[in-house]
């Protein structure tokens, strides 16, 4: 902490201001700066007032135009409604329609077509032609004209959405014809958007603004402009109602003619003031920047140096050829060499262990080729005094200010103590497992004695019978041979029991060998079956037909199964006789073998289930609380999982999963 405080203090210490011999330069600089600020403020205010005035004019013009277009369309709608009323009251509607339609189209150039459609949707008459304006379906396959004809039956004029036809954008108006309260037909007028803008937007509006009609997606449907100039960002938009359907009127103002003389004078004044100000500021700024850079560099170097010196992790840099270019004090202390003994050194390095030379050189070349593992790698290195230590190395590329790689930076951590602690913990775990197996055998001593008593009693009986026959001489060789064969079978049975106990309790290193889980289950049941019978518990085994062999330690798995089965037997001690059933089930689930030990006891409360596999936690009055913890560590050593589930039928299910393809 003391090492890093110095650079931080130096970095935060304020710099002494530069002193100028000519004090009046500061006053002149201040005056020029003030003049420049006032000039800029004046120009900004003038420009802002001009923009606000232009915006207010734009809004007023757009609102006027929108109202004018709306009144114009409303006037057309009223003419069509009057025509619809006249058609329902005259006896000769066709001549009347032709006359009035020709008049309306002649006086309203934006109207492209006028149709008379009966109640069934068929065209009765049309000017200038009776063809429907569009027949293509809408985006969802619907008939747009038919949809509008249905809406107009409600009694009010209806506008359609805008659509493109023959490089022109149009929309329609539908006016209903009613006679005697019943719908008798529809008048359909087709408007051209471009024609509407062409004939209804005055020339002075087009000279000031770029006018566009946009759809709901912001796409331009029609536009009008009289000048060829670039528009500004000053825009205003209003909803185009009618016809609606998301259409908007959007006007963008053109750039107004600038006052060239005013702009030129203002620009020259700003340039002159800026040049004077910059010339006075340049020298001082250059010196100050240089001093700032030098002091920041010193502070940064001191900070980095203090940080690197305080690290406990060794740092070592190498160039692209593998030569050592940097080593921090932690790495020098780690290997026992001085900095001058390593800087510039090429492989092989003096801290490489001779017995690991080939592997170390291979890892060195892999790093230089860019194949360093992201998770790091462990390697054995050698100190200057010849002692060895284990190191965990992480390599990362060194990038310069131009983005080019100049070498590799390695972080080295001495993990000798950690590995020694891991070995000690593993040895203690193995001793604890042996102790647990001895305790298990001690608890099963009476059962094993009973199992051994049966073959020994049979041996005694067969031996006595053979002696009696030899004494009396009343025997045949076949009788004696049969008795001796049975005696040998019982002796093998007793030997098998003793050998199985010996294999279970002897101390040995974990050995992974191909193992049939069905045989492990059978041997485990053989150990504990006597104890189960003495407590009135029936053991059932359910094993699938096809089962692959797994690389596992047979004795360690037997220890886990014995512990789980014994816990299940004890859990059912107070249950009725018909519920004392322990099931051991073996099955394959995808790429795993699954063993389930199922009892029908009282079950495990949720608050206890969370701590069940915690070391030194036990639900038994005389328990040490290590059994299930050891079981889980054994299964995890085999890269599997062990957990407990509630049995829906009452009791608990301990589940073991072991991977099939892992070596």
PDB file of C-alpha atoms in Angstrom, residues 22-35 273 276-277 279-280:
ATOM      1  CA  UNK A  22       4.976  40.136 -20.175  1.00  0.00           C
ATOM      2  CA  UNK A  23       1.872  40.413 -18.022  1.00  0.00           C
ATOM      3  CA  UNK A  24       0.029  42.557 -20.545  1.00  0.00           C
ATOM      4  CA  UNK A  25      -0.248  39.548 -22.891  1.00  0.00           C
ATOM      5  CA  UNK A  26      -2.737  38.072 -20.489  1.00  0.00           C
ATOM      6  CA  UNK A  27      -4.853  41.272 -20.564  1.00  0.00           C
ATOM      7  CA  UNK A  28      -4.758  41.372 -24.349  1.00  0.00           C
ATOM      8  CA  UNK A  29      -5.642  37.712 -24.575  1.00  0.00           C
ATOM      9  CA  UNK A  30      -8.570  38.263 -22.240  1.00  0.00           C
ATOM     10  CA  UNK A  31      -9.811  41.231 -24.289  1.00  0.00           C
ATOM     11  CA  UNK A  32      -9.577  39.387 -27.581  1.00  0.00           C
ATOM     12  CA  UNK A  33     -11.296  36.384 -26.089  1.00  0.00           C
ATOM     13  CA  UNK A  34     -14.124  38.551 -24.745  1.00  0.00           C
ATOM     14  CA  UNK A  35     -14.557  40.232 -28.127  1.00  0.00           C
ATOM     15  CA  UNK A 273      -9.837  37.507 -33.496  1.00  0.00           C
ATOM     16  CA  UNK A 276      -4.702  36.799 -32.581  1.00  0.00           C
ATOM     17  CA  UNK A 277      -5.991  34.686 -29.734  1.00  0.00           C
ATOM     18  CA  UNK A 279      -1.011  33.227 -31.657  1.00  0.00           C
ATOM     19  CA  UNK A 280      -0.912  34.401 -28.040  1.00  0.00           C
TER      20      UNK A 280
END
